[in-house]
XYZ file of C-alpha atoms in Angstrom:
770
model
C 141.669 137.267 60.145
C 145.262 137.043 61.963
C 146.804 138.472 58.982
C 144.592 141.474 59.005
C 145.219 142.248 62.381
C 149.113 141.726 61.994
C 149.207 144.056 58.822
C 147.073 146.749 60.691
C 149.028 146.771 63.772
C 152.265 147.082 61.151
C 150.602 150.191 59.906
C 149.928 151.564 63.259
C 153.669 150.937 64.364
C 154.939 152.688 61.360
C 152.796 155.540 61.424
C 153.766 156.233 65.362
C 157.251 155.908 64.319
C 157.165 158.763 61.778
C 154.841 160.809 64.160
C 157.415 160.249 66.848
C 160.208 161.950 65.003
C 157.922 164.494 63.704
C 157.253 165.861 67.098
C 160.646 165.366 68.161
C 161.661 168.252 65.665
C 158.607 170.479 66.794
C 156.681 171.170 69.945
C 153.183 169.692 70.074
C 150.609 172.134 68.998
C 147.892 173.165 71.570
C 145.214 172.083 69.100
C 145.042 170.524 65.676
C 142.950 171.267 62.590
C 140.762 168.764 61.108
C 140.316 169.469 57.451
C 137.064 169.632 55.252
C 133.472 170.483 56.563
C 133.205 168.535 59.713
C 131.051 170.755 61.607
C 128.365 173.277 60.535
C 126.559 175.484 63.144
C 124.377 178.568 63.282
C 122.675 180.503 66.339
C 120.530 183.405 67.344
C 119.870 185.767 70.300
C 116.683 184.917 72.058
C 115.625 188.329 73.251
C 112.766 187.035 75.505
C 114.965 185.101 77.714
C 118.316 187.294 77.086
C 120.109 183.962 75.657
C 122.334 183.072 72.948
C 121.309 179.727 71.214
C 123.717 177.854 69.203
C 122.754 174.616 67.116
C 124.668 172.609 64.494
C 125.564 169.030 62.937
C 128.921 167.134 63.181
C 129.996 164.893 60.254
C 129.105 161.315 60.759
C 132.841 160.154 59.978
C 133.921 162.678 62.566
C 131.477 161.424 65.061
C 132.747 158.172 64.575
C 136.442 158.611 64.591
C 136.072 161.109 67.814
C 133.422 159.434 69.518
C 135.187 159.880 73.029
C 135.523 163.670 72.652
C 133.429 166.524 74.036
C 132.128 169.332 72.126
C 133.105 172.969 73.342
C 131.813 176.394 72.374
C 134.095 179.234 72.837
C 133.680 183.012 72.287
C 136.264 185.247 70.778
C 136.621 189.086 71.054
C 136.138 190.582 67.406
C 139.717 191.301 67.236
C 140.937 187.594 68.217
C 141.458 184.414 66.633
C 141.369 180.933 67.483
C 145.103 180.972 68.477
C 144.150 183.675 71.123
C 141.816 181.343 72.964
C 142.598 180.341 76.353
C 141.001 176.797 76.164
C 139.078 175.595 79.053
C 138.988 179.026 80.576
C 135.597 179.805 82.324
C 136.015 183.294 80.577
C 135.953 182.054 77.146
C 134.320 178.431 77.333
C 130.571 179.168 77.274
C 129.206 175.560 76.833
C 130.280 171.768 76.374
C 128.602 168.430 76.024
C 129.425 164.943 74.847
C 129.854 164.380 71.185
C 126.573 164.012 69.115
C 125.383 164.201 65.555
C 123.241 167.108 66.481
C 124.029 169.423 69.271
C 122.159 172.629 70.947
C 123.508 174.926 73.531
C 121.809 178.161 75.128
C 123.429 180.190 77.596
C 122.420 183.620 79.392
C 124.539 186.623 78.375
C 125.669 189.325 80.738
C 125.488 192.355 78.295
C 124.330 193.160 74.936
C 128.170 192.925 73.796
C 127.903 189.230 74.249
C 125.827 188.901 71.302
C 128.332 190.183 69.147
C 131.190 187.859 69.985
C 132.472 185.491 67.627
C 131.838 181.807 68.597
C 133.702 178.536 67.691
C 133.101 174.970 68.112
C 135.944 172.677 68.929
C 136.314 169.208 69.935
C 138.223 168.327 73.215
C 139.940 164.674 73.572
C 139.930 162.897 76.650
C 143.570 164.212 77.484
C 142.566 167.744 77.007
C 143.811 168.352 73.223
C 141.474 170.723 71.328
C 140.763 170.085 67.644
C 139.493 172.656 65.381
C 136.473 171.764 63.595
C 135.144 174.976 62.504
C 135.846 178.708 61.744
C 134.655 181.486 64.263
C 131.411 183.083 63.211
C 129.351 185.969 64.287
C 125.818 185.029 64.814
C 123.749 186.938 62.273
C 120.209 187.784 61.221
C 119.018 187.682 57.700
C 117.489 190.911 56.162
C 114.255 190.104 54.197
C 114.614 193.620 52.511
C 114.856 193.382 48.486
C 114.971 196.567 46.561
C 113.693 194.798 43.385
C 110.138 194.267 45.174
C 109.767 198.130 44.940
C 110.449 198.905 41.238
C 111.180 202.374 40.773
C 108.731 203.722 43.426
C 111.145 205.055 45.658
C 113.880 206.353 43.080
C 113.366 209.992 43.708
C 115.278 211.002 46.707
C 116.512 213.913 48.922
C 119.108 214.316 51.588
C 117.737 216.285 54.591
C 121.163 218.252 55.350
C 119.583 221.455 56.018
C 116.654 222.175 58.250
C 114.084 222.514 55.647
C 112.009 219.633 56.216
C 108.715 220.636 55.148
C 109.793 222.172 51.732
C 111.806 219.286 50.976
C 109.288 216.439 52.062
C 106.602 218.330 50.048
C 108.311 217.464 46.658
C 106.928 213.836 47.391
C 110.437 212.271 47.645
C 110.476 208.541 47.633
C 113.843 208.170 49.429
C 115.053 210.486 52.212
C 118.211 210.556 54.038
C 118.329 211.972 57.674
C 121.679 212.350 59.514
C 121.569 211.077 63.181
C 124.453 212.089 65.468
C 125.468 209.703 68.241
C 126.632 212.492 70.331
C 123.153 214.289 70.536
C 121.058 211.113 71.473
C 121.689 211.006 75.006
C 120.764 213.213 77.837
C 121.522 212.730 81.570
C 118.489 214.823 82.503
C 115.813 212.906 83.687
C 113.002 214.785 81.445
C 114.459 212.734 78.662
C 112.790 209.641 76.954
C 113.436 206.536 79.277
C 114.657 203.544 77.434
C 116.384 200.352 78.856
C 120.389 200.010 78.814
C 121.842 196.754 79.705
C 120.656 196.273 83.557
C 119.704 199.838 83.966
C 118.034 202.716 81.828
C 119.321 205.643 79.965
C 117.514 209.093 78.660
C 117.523 210.090 75.292
C 117.422 213.699 74.636
C 113.918 215.010 74.417
C 114.560 217.939 72.182
C 116.554 216.131 69.747
C 114.363 213.064 69.537
C 111.428 215.221 69.027
C 112.980 217.107 66.143
C 113.915 213.730 64.544
C 110.324 212.580 65.002
C 108.922 215.663 63.291
C 111.566 215.086 60.214
C 110.866 211.427 60.009
C 107.230 211.769 60.242
C 106.964 214.338 57.576
C 108.814 212.196 55.122
C 107.263 208.830 55.802
C 103.820 210.147 55.893
C 104.188 211.443 52.392
C 105.247 207.855 51.276
C 108.972 208.069 51.352
C 111.669 205.367 52.556
C 113.505 207.095 55.058
C 117.133 206.123 55.898
C 118.884 207.277 59.087
C 122.425 208.108 58.609
C 124.497 207.270 61.677
C 127.482 209.598 62.387
C 129.728 210.357 65.230
C 131.059 214.191 65.079
C 134.614 214.495 65.977
C 135.144 216.914 68.761
C 137.145 219.491 66.397
C 134.342 219.732 63.944
C 130.834 221.306 64.068
C 127.935 220.342 61.537
C 126.627 223.475 59.647
C 129.641 225.409 60.194
C 130.821 228.105 57.640
C 130.866 227.007 53.840
C 133.831 224.872 53.103
C 134.577 223.867 56.642
C 135.741 220.339 56.792
C 133.503 218.099 59.154
C 135.181 214.948 60.314
C 133.291 211.603 61.477
C 134.922 208.749 63.508
C 133.937 205.327 64.030
C 133.148 204.559 67.809
C 135.629 202.516 69.672
C 134.060 199.340 68.340
C 136.222 196.848 70.132
C 135.298 198.239 73.454
C 132.171 196.284 75.108
C 130.809 199.399 76.739
C 130.762 201.128 73.164
C 129.316 198.049 71.624
C 126.390 198.147 74.364
C 125.730 201.653 73.716
C 125.578 201.311 69.885
C 123.031 198.416 70.562
C 120.926 200.837 72.766
C 120.977 203.608 70.122
C 120.068 201.489 67.391
C 117.435 199.409 69.334
C 115.730 202.854 70.449
C 115.934 204.145 66.931
C 114.317 201.041 65.370
C 111.476 200.650 68.030
C 110.950 204.573 68.046
C 110.490 204.922 64.359
C 108.399 201.793 63.692
C 105.114 203.582 64.397
C 103.263 205.429 61.863
C 102.586 208.312 64.177
C 106.200 208.781 64.868
C 107.257 207.958 61.365
C 108.416 204.743 60.208
C 112.415 204.176 58.871
C 113.371 202.006 56.134
C 117.025 201.634 56.845
C 120.375 202.806 58.218
C 123.266 204.217 56.559
C 126.376 203.120 58.646
C 128.942 206.085 58.537
C 130.030 208.464 55.915
C 132.361 208.009 52.838
C 134.170 205.032 54.544
C 137.115 204.993 52.245
C 138.031 208.836 52.746
C 141.074 209.577 55.255
C 138.950 212.226 57.018
C 135.715 210.157 57.245
C 137.138 206.606 57.832
C 136.404 206.541 61.635
C 139.967 205.261 62.426
C 143.623 205.599 62.190
C 143.955 202.196 60.833
C 146.561 202.163 57.816
C 145.967 198.531 56.683
C 143.049 198.156 54.647
C 142.236 194.592 55.511
C 142.406 195.386 59.459
C 140.346 198.453 58.788
C 137.609 196.292 56.876
C 137.515 193.790 59.544
C 136.807 196.515 62.107
C 134.112 198.198 59.790
C 132.571 194.776 58.858
C 132.239 194.207 62.691
C 130.610 197.725 63.075
C 128.234 196.977 60.385
C 127.369 193.568 61.775
C 126.537 195.085 65.078
C 124.303 197.765 63.642
C 122.830 195.146 61.070
C 121.957 192.393 63.618
C 120.329 195.029 66.362
C 118.296 196.555 63.848
C 117.032 193.674 61.692
C 116.462 191.479 64.882
C 113.784 194.135 65.593
C 112.619 194.716 62.041
C 113.486 192.320 59.255
C 112.671 194.422 56.144
C 115.291 197.056 56.960
C 118.079 198.025 54.563
C 121.559 198.322 55.694
C 123.765 200.715 53.516
C 127.442 200.919 53.326
C 128.456 204.596 52.093
C 131.369 205.389 50.032
C 133.000 208.386 48.226
C 132.936 208.813 44.743
C 136.515 208.413 44.026
C 137.149 206.126 41.255
C 138.993 203.189 42.368
C 137.162 200.717 39.723
C 139.061 201.742 36.709
C 142.836 202.707 35.848
C 141.962 206.051 35.579
C 140.967 206.744 39.256
C 143.316 208.532 41.632
C 143.271 208.569 45.411
C 144.204 211.124 47.783
C 147.048 210.219 50.064
C 145.738 207.879 52.814
C 142.503 207.191 51.346
C 141.477 203.541 50.623
C 140.562 202.206 47.513
C 136.825 201.953 47.758
C 136.789 198.907 45.464
C 139.474 197.145 47.445
C 137.629 198.232 50.793
C 133.986 197.008 49.556
C 135.708 193.692 48.480
C 137.430 193.267 51.746
C 134.261 194.041 53.751
C 132.361 191.423 51.434
C 134.943 188.886 51.936
C 135.060 189.499 55.579
C 131.194 189.202 56.149
C 131.110 186.226 54.117
C 133.879 184.321 55.811
C 132.875 185.305 59.518
C 128.986 185.574 59.525
C 126.664 182.621 60.034
C 124.313 183.723 57.555
C 124.406 186.316 54.497
C 124.524 189.872 55.196
C 122.424 191.865 52.801
C 123.684 195.531 52.307
C 123.374 198.224 49.874
C 126.103 200.480 48.554
C 125.569 204.350 48.552
C 128.071 206.210 46.350
C 128.415 210.038 47.355
C 129.303 211.956 44.381
C 129.581 215.668 43.615
C 130.388 215.219 39.880
C 128.215 217.004 37.465
C 127.002 215.226 34.357
C 126.657 218.316 31.870
C 129.116 220.987 30.946
C 129.013 223.925 28.467
C 129.665 223.388 24.848
C 128.859 224.520 21.370
C 126.453 223.153 18.898
C 127.355 223.165 15.008
C 126.001 226.699 14.691
C 128.209 227.968 17.440
C 125.522 228.334 20.075
C 126.222 227.751 23.716
C 124.418 224.440 24.898
C 124.979 222.014 27.524
C 126.235 218.687 26.705
C 126.921 215.288 28.604
C 130.393 214.744 29.958
C 131.581 211.251 28.885
C 134.701 209.974 30.690
C 134.747 206.536 31.996
C 138.189 206.660 33.364
C 137.628 210.018 35.186
C 138.887 210.199 38.662
C 135.229 210.473 40.171
C 132.187 208.047 39.690
C 129.170 209.782 38.222
C 126.237 209.283 35.850
C 128.777 208.539 32.806
C 130.780 205.586 34.653
C 128.241 204.140 37.182
C 128.275 201.066 35.227
C 131.924 200.602 36.493
C 130.407 200.234 40.148
C 127.606 198.077 38.857
C 129.772 195.600 37.203
C 131.925 195.462 40.270
C 129.283 194.586 42.668
C 127.859 192.000 40.191
C 131.167 190.517 40.053
C 131.250 190.117 43.870
C 128.418 188.056 43.728
C 128.680 185.970 40.392
C 132.524 185.638 40.180
C 133.971 185.935 43.503
C 130.905 184.311 45.040
C 130.748 186.362 48.133
C 127.366 185.469 50.089
C 127.700 188.886 51.607
C 128.019 191.597 48.922
C 126.112 194.888 47.709
C 122.693 194.204 46.379
C 121.905 197.592 44.754
C 123.221 201.029 44.646
C 121.889 204.373 45.834
C 123.507 207.268 44.032
C 123.662 210.531 46.204
C 124.557 213.854 44.205
C 125.674 216.548 46.228
C 125.158 219.611 43.954
C 128.565 221.678 44.073
C 128.267 225.361 44.339
C 129.601 225.979 40.998
C 126.406 224.405 39.425
C 123.173 226.559 39.428
C 120.693 228.260 37.268
C 120.019 226.638 33.806
C 122.798 224.097 34.292
C 121.221 222.878 37.285
C 117.788 222.664 35.695
C 119.178 220.746 32.799
C 121.513 218.578 34.772
C 119.093 217.082 37.200
C 116.794 215.450 34.686
C 119.645 214.429 32.521
C 121.186 212.776 35.655
C 117.500 211.315 37.054
C 116.605 209.733 33.392
C 119.966 208.157 32.651
C 120.049 206.465 36.219
C 116.393 205.318 36.465
C 117.150 202.857 33.614
C 119.833 200.927 35.469
C 118.284 198.198 37.177
C 120.972 198.133 40.029
C 120.361 201.753 41.065
C 117.569 201.796 43.613
C 117.545 205.654 44.158
C 119.045 208.980 43.089
C 119.247 211.480 46.033
C 120.101 214.962 45.834
C 121.873 216.957 48.481
C 121.598 220.794 48.571
C 123.996 220.949 51.612
C 126.853 222.691 49.575
C 124.742 224.182 46.822
C 124.024 227.660 45.888
C 121.417 229.333 47.965
C 118.705 229.410 45.347
C 119.567 226.016 43.834
C 116.443 224.334 45.279
C 114.304 227.019 43.989
C 115.798 226.534 40.556
C 114.472 222.793 40.209
C 111.716 222.690 42.948
C 109.008 222.349 40.504
C 110.874 220.065 38.154
C 111.737 217.677 41.250
C 108.045 217.881 42.470
C 106.778 216.600 39.064
C 109.457 214.392 37.536
C 107.791 211.251 38.705
C 104.358 212.374 37.737
C 102.606 212.269 34.435
C 103.625 216.022 34.108
C 107.485 215.086 34.513
C 108.412 214.527 30.739
C 106.411 217.547 29.732
C 108.309 219.451 32.251
C 111.900 218.373 31.514
C 111.136 218.549 27.780
C 110.987 222.432 28.033
C 114.657 222.263 28.859
C 115.734 220.287 25.776
C 116.492 223.412 23.661
C 119.135 224.414 26.153
C 120.954 221.060 25.266
C 120.585 221.650 21.547
C 118.299 218.590 21.246
C 114.446 217.755 20.798
C 114.286 214.575 22.796
C 115.969 212.947 25.484
C 116.857 209.767 23.697
C 119.308 211.820 21.541
C 121.754 211.853 24.530
C 120.512 208.998 26.815
C 120.839 205.683 25.103
C 117.863 203.555 25.291
C 115.540 206.333 26.828
C 113.264 206.002 23.718
C 112.549 202.543 24.362
C 111.989 203.087 28.106
C 108.695 202.252 29.165
C 107.197 206.073 30.257
C 104.998 204.210 32.798
C 107.909 203.265 34.564
C 108.623 207.116 35.204
C 105.301 207.695 37.050
C 105.565 206.751 40.825
C 103.086 209.296 41.979
C 99.755 211.146 40.933
C 99.150 214.733 41.941
C 95.888 216.284 41.561
C 95.839 220.309 41.999
C 92.733 222.107 43.501
C 93.995 225.643 42.742
C 91.185 227.970 41.575
C 88.489 225.343 42.624
C 85.731 227.222 44.176
C 82.464 225.347 43.925
C 78.932 226.756 44.735
C 78.059 225.399 48.210
C 74.568 225.920 47.680
C 74.643 223.422 44.765
C 75.251 220.492 47.355
C 72.573 218.189 48.729
C 74.167 216.861 51.651
C 77.335 217.301 53.870
C 79.325 215.293 56.466
C 81.648 216.331 59.064
C 84.867 214.223 59.071
C 86.529 216.217 61.707
C 85.273 218.475 64.120
C 86.781 219.475 67.467
C 83.510 220.433 69.139
C 83.251 216.729 70.197
C 86.546 215.060 68.882
C 89.920 215.000 70.458
C 93.132 216.071 68.849
C 94.917 212.505 69.257
C 95.505 211.763 65.598
C 97.295 215.242 65.154
C 100.947 215.748 65.419
C 103.203 218.701 64.752
C 106.291 219.063 62.632
C 109.568 221.209 62.587
C 109.303 224.744 64.462
C 105.928 223.782 66.041
C 105.659 224.621 69.691
C 103.131 222.385 70.642
C 99.166 221.727 69.674
C 96.127 221.801 71.892
C 92.546 221.952 71.824
C 91.290 225.744 72.041
C 88.901 228.487 71.195
C 89.074 229.975 67.663
C 88.573 233.565 66.440
C 84.582 233.189 66.387
C 84.617 231.332 69.821
C 84.114 227.666 68.262
C 86.341 224.821 69.387
C 89.466 224.322 67.270
C 92.954 222.599 67.079
C 95.327 225.387 67.928
C 99.095 224.802 66.525
C 101.629 227.275 67.932
C 104.421 228.247 65.569
C 107.477 229.855 66.153
C 108.108 232.777 63.777
C 111.066 231.512 61.564
C 112.977 232.238 58.191
C 110.161 233.028 55.736
C 111.326 230.160 53.382
C 110.569 227.570 56.256
C 107.327 226.040 56.670
C 105.756 224.212 59.536
C 103.736 221.096 59.322
C 100.628 219.814 61.031
C 99.547 216.164 60.432
C 96.476 214.155 60.702
C 97.426 210.603 60.658
C 94.563 208.346 60.280
C 94.453 205.163 62.238
C 92.384 203.598 59.317
C 92.347 204.695 55.831
C 89.423 207.433 54.943
C 87.537 207.035 51.906
C 86.122 210.072 50.589
C 84.259 208.454 47.785
C 80.827 209.741 48.800
C 81.889 213.183 49.113
C 84.013 214.347 45.919
C 84.426 217.898 47.394
C 86.244 218.559 50.870
C 86.349 222.071 52.742
C 88.970 222.653 55.485
C 88.237 225.803 57.584
C 91.602 227.296 58.789
C 92.440 230.506 60.634
C 95.519 232.436 61.838
C 95.974 233.938 64.896
C 98.909 236.383 65.281
C 100.262 236.650 68.885
C 100.789 240.520 68.421
C 96.878 240.560 67.521
C 97.831 242.073 64.258
C 94.687 241.911 61.710
C 95.537 241.130 57.982
C 99.074 240.021 58.230
C 99.686 237.475 55.224
C 100.401 233.733 55.659
C 100.724 230.965 53.128
C 98.797 227.773 54.039
C 99.112 224.741 52.031
C 96.797 221.602 52.563
C 97.459 218.165 51.183
C 95.392 215.025 51.517
C 96.705 211.833 50.323
C 98.855 208.461 50.741
C 102.247 207.378 49.436
C 100.953 207.290 45.979
C 98.723 210.159 45.263
C 97.717 213.534 46.861
C 95.297 216.419 46.442
C 96.797 219.749 47.039
C 95.911 223.272 47.271
C 97.965 226.514 48.457
C 96.030 229.636 49.444
C 96.852 232.983 51.271
C 95.174 233.662 54.686
C 95.185 236.979 56.445
C 95.474 236.595 60.216
C 92.275 237.369 62.246
C 90.045 235.741 59.562
C 88.489 232.486 58.766
C 89.568 230.989 55.524
C 87.883 228.113 53.351
C 90.264 225.771 51.684
C 88.219 223.866 49.058
C 89.591 220.523 47.739
C 88.390 218.639 44.548
C 88.726 214.847 45.310
C 87.004 213.281 42.542
C 90.312 212.211 40.541
C 91.919 211.160 43.929
C 88.811 209.251 44.884
C 88.822 207.089 41.795
C 91.409 204.566 43.066
C 92.702 206.145 46.309
C 92.045 206.277 50.132
C 93.600 208.981 52.156
C 96.231 208.016 54.838
C 97.004 211.631 56.018
C 95.905 215.188 56.078
C 98.976 217.670 55.984
C 98.711 221.507 56.608
C 101.737 223.556 56.059
C 102.110 227.270 57.011
C 104.653 229.949 56.469
C 104.580 233.712 57.131
C 104.851 236.376 54.431
C 104.243 239.523 56.105
C 103.658 238.620 59.401
C 106.259 240.221 61.769
C 105.285 238.775 65.436
C 107.471 236.190 67.187
C 104.835 233.553 67.370
C 101.386 232.729 65.522
C 98.889 230.130 65.624
C 97.381 228.103 62.866
C 93.712 227.330 63.799
C 92.117 224.236 62.215
C 88.091 224.344 62.769
C 86.943 221.416 60.927
C 87.035 219.139 57.785
C 83.848 218.912 56.008
C 82.597 216.669 52.876
C 79.843 217.534 50.320
C 77.841 215.618 47.793
C 75.524 216.638 45.174
C 73.815 213.202 45.317
C 73.277 212.061 48.825
C 71.518 213.836 51.703
C 73.244 214.580 54.863
C 71.410 211.622 56.613
C 72.344 209.400 53.765
C 75.999 210.523 53.954
C 75.966 209.754 57.607
C 74.839 205.890 56.922
C 77.009 205.428 54.054
C 80.216 206.769 55.334
C 79.642 205.219 58.856
C 79.235 201.776 56.992
C 82.437 202.213 54.977
C 84.443 203.088 57.942
C 83.250 200.030 59.773
C 84.035 197.954 56.549
C 87.583 199.477 56.214
C 88.316 198.779 59.987
C 87.080 195.318 59.749
C 89.089 194.666 56.528
C 92.334 196.037 58.284
C 91.971 193.991 61.286
C 91.150 190.670 59.424
C 94.443 191.172 57.420
C 96.540 191.699 60.378
C 94.941 188.728 62.110
C 95.443 186.516 58.881
C 98.962 187.838 58.870
C 99.675 186.598 62.323
C 97.861 183.201 61.564
C 100.049 182.784 58.471
C 103.115 183.596 60.261
C 102.064 180.831 63.005
C 101.387 178.320 60.256
C 104.957 178.939 58.744
C 106.577 178.252 61.959
C 104.675 174.963 62.671
C 105.257 173.983 59.018
C 109.067 174.518 59.528
C 109.201 172.651 62.751
C 107.230 169.722 61.281
C 109.873 169.348 58.209
C 112.655 169.756 60.452
C 111.213 166.943 62.779
C 110.867 164.858 59.744
C 114.062 165.373 58.390
C 115.725 164.711 61.888
C 113.884 161.248 62.064
C 115.022 160.691 58.711
C 118.696 161.171 59.213
C 118.626 159.248 62.733
C 117.342 156.191 61.011
C 119.921 156.222 58.214
C 122.792 156.740 60.877
C 121.079 153.566 62.806
C 120.924 151.556 59.754
C 124.364 152.500 58.838
C 125.592 151.191 62.444
C 123.487 147.983 62.142
C 125.443 147.370 58.677
C 128.920 147.922 60.127
C 128.155 145.894 63.307
C 126.716 143.136 61.217
C 129.462 140.471 60.359
C 128.558 137.512 57.958
C 129.429 133.972 58.757
């Protein structure tokens, strides 16, 4: 025993000797770094108590060797490292306790910006020396969004760049992108929408929010996933300027705590406001625009890694704020189509390599976030996929442009981006990396007519077979005036059973007889995957009302309110009023606009409506012209449906008259229930500055049941649907509660087990055999 003690003392003295000379040559560091995984910690923001909660574990060997230390938690600004910490300062030290295997802290925060500090755990020795045992981390929230759960249901997309919401949403898009400008959200006027901001309140601009509500509602009611693209317009630019005008966007001053607080308020408001069916539901945020481009990269940073750190922090602020309120939101990082994914790509002077930038952002998020940050990638391209060519007979045709090493990413080389994103996860092992890709095609003004008509289905079919591509979004912002008209019908039908029939009519212009001649693998692709929606037309459907044996009034304004009705763009409000014949009606006042623009009126059902007992519906509508002109022509389109199927009819209505809009619901009723009624109007020959859409009632008819029988059957069906829905909601709440209880139980069992192991280990170490 004495020999052992003597040997140990000799080793200690020898080590002390070398340590003495080592420190004699260089001053003692303020802290030391303990190698290996010594401390793991995580945390979250408790909104109810406005607190940060941090919890973690310390490696047992570290606990034994540093049992006289204290645990300290410090906060760091986003642009700081551990070298910048003022140890012991009340401004940076947020919590401390005696060392333990498990530790837990909670502390109140002064502003929402405190949620987005980096936090680091260190050990403090009795003489005040700090030992680094962890890396600074942002406390992040994990998104539950998974695009693979949706298949290709939301593949067809459109970007709402121009104010043509009603027409664009009418094509039945599965994905819609709507720009939102930070600059326009707030209004100091007290007539805005009140919302909490730190210890006070702010007012969101009523006019702008109402405009957004109408736009989001139009798309989401039709079953689209709606993305809000967050933009900050620079002072020397204006959206919607002259053709070709350069529009610049900038990142907010993200290292400013005041700016971070504002962004939290903006995103919180947008997330909570657009989480209701009546206001429209959003499915995600796109954070910026073309972040790799010099004129769109928000910052004057010239170092790619520093810019990546700044953007990653901005992304974290938006992601955490939004997902904390709605865990199934998708967060999207947008890049340009500049091809930095192959040797053939070239960058403009000052632009960042999108490939290097996305990798740097993924690396930063993976290393500095406590949990993985899920995000999607949006590639914004204006590259067309077809060009003019000649067939063997010398006839002019359109043919695919194949150039994998081209300067721009497009359909022909999107696989470069797919392989790159897969490598970030599989090879680089980044836990935060793009999950899927949205390709946005901004139609150039050089593409129109037959070339556009042929290019759209070719791009659509080529991309839908790519598992990693979740949506193909089309933007008409820079396109020719008549571009939308050229492909409106094709866009409307391409994801229905009529899609292939419509697109095959274009094949002669490509010199082929089937799409699989130019799209590899298309012949083996399951055609059922191309059908995401069903559309039933009631054009020329005019039944004999005398043949029916019974009727039921689904909506009538004689006794019912207008609470489930909402107006769309260009509407000046809705109210209950008297119609042309003196009956009580819903009156929607509409500002006379461009004749190509439509105005929407929505009835959004609180519970689904089943029209199975009445295969025929009739909507009585009228138009009242403010100038009291009789006979002016207006187009009225009625749509009843849900996110997967709809029944439609368009008719011409004369002002000063009541028009019957008949709808054949028989096909729809086989497997669908209705979630909304939408009525769109536009002026054809009306010249007054304002007109009113009058909705009298919605009636169902049956040739089987009497009116009394329908009253009983439909009332019972409504009660059944209401009870089923309420039961599912309640079961969902109970399931969540059971999961929480189960998780707590498992954690408790594990904690007891770990404690038992440690106690046994201490007993073994303290036991000395004779």
